[in-house]
CSV table of C-alpha atoms in Angstrom, one decimal:
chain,number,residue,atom,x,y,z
A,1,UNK,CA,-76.1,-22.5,-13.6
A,2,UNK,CA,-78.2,-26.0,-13.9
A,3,UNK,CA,-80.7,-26.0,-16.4
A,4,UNK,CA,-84.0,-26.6,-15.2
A,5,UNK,CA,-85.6,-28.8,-18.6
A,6,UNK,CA,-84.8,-32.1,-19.3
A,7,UNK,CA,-85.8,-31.9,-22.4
A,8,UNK,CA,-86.4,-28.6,-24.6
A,9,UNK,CA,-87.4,-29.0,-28.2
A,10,UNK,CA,-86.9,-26.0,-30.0
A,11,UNK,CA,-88.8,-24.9,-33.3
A,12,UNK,CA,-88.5,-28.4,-34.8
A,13,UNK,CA,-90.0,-29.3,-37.9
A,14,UNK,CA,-90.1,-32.6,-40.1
A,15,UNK,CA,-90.4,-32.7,-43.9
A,16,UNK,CA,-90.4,-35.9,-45.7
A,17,UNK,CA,-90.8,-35.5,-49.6
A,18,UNK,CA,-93.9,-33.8,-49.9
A,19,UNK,CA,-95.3,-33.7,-46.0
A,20,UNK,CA,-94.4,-31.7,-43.4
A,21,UNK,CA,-94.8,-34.2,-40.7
A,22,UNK,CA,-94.3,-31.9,-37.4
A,23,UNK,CA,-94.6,-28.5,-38.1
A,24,UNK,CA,-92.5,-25.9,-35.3
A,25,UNK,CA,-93.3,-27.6,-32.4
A,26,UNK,CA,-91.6,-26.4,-28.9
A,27,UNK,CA,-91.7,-28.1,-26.1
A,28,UNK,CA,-89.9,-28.0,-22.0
A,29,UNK,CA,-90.0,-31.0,-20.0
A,30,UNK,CA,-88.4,-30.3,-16.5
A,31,UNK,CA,-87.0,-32.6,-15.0
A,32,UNK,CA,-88.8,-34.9,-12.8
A,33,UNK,CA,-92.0,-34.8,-14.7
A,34,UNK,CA,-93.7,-36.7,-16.8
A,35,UNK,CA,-95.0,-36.1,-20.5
A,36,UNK,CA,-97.6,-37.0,-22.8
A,37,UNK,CA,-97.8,-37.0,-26.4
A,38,UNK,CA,-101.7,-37.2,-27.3
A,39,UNK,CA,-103.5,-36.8,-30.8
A,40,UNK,CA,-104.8,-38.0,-33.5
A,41,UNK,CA,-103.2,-40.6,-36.0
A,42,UNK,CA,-101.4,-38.8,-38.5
A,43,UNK,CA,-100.3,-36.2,-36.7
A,44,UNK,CA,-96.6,-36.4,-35.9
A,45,UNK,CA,-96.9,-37.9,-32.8
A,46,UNK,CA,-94.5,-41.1,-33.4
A,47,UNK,CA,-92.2,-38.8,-35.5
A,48,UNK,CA,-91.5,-36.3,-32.8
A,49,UNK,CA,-90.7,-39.4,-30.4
A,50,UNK,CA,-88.4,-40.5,-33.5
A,51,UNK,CA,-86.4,-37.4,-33.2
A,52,UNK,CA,-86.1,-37.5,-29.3
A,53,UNK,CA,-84.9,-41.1,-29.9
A,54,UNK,CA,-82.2,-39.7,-32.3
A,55,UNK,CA,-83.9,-42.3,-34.9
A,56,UNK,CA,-85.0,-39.3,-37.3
A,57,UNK,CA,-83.0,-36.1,-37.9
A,58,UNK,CA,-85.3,-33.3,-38.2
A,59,UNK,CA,-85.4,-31.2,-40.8
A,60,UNK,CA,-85.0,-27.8,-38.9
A,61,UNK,CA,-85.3,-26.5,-35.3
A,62,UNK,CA,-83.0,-28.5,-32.0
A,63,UNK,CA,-83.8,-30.7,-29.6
A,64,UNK,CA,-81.9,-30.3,-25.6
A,65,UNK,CA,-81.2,-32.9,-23.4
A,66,UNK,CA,-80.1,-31.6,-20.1
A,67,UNK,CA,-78.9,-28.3,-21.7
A,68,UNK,CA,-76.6,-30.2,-24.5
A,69,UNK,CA,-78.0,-29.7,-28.0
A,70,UNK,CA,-78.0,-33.6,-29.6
A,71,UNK,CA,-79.8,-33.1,-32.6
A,72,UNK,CA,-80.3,-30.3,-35.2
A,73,UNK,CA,-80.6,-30.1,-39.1
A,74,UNK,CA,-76.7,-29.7,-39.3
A,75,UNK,CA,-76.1,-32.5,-36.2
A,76,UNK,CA,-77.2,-35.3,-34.8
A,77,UNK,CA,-75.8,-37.5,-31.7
A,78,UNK,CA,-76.0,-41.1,-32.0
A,79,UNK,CA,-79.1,-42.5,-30.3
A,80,UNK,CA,-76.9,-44.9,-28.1
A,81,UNK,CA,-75.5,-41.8,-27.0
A,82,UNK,CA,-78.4,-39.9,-25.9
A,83,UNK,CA,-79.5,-42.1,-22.9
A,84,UNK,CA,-83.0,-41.9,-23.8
A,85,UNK,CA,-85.1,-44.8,-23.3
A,86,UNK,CA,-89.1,-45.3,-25.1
């Protein structure tokens, strides 16, 4: 069975040394669509996009791309790996 999301980010969370950056977010972006990220500065926007990318491992939850976890707190695929274009 096909998985219907493109992208599914699942309970993630960023902590840098005293900040939690993005806080459990979820997320399903089926595919064909189109997706925006809106909010104020400060508030993980740019971060979130960082861990899509595979530029910054987050610090708990997983991030999907067509079904295939790439990135977790225990793993992370390489970004040239991901085919994932910003």
């Amino acid at each position: 069975m096909n998985n219907p999301f493109r992208l599914e980010i699942k309970n993630v969370r960023v902590d840098f040394p005293g900040k939690t950056a993005v806080r459990e977010i979820n997320l399903q972006l089926q595919d064909g669509r189109i997706g925006c990220l809106l909010g104020p500065s400060g508030c993980g926007k740019s971060t979130l996009l960082r861990v899509i990318a595979g530029f910054q491992q987050p610090s708990s939850g997983e991030l999907l791309l067509h079904g295939k976890r790439v990135s977790s707190a225990s793993q992370m695929l390489a970004p040239e790996k991901r085919n994932v274009g910003m």
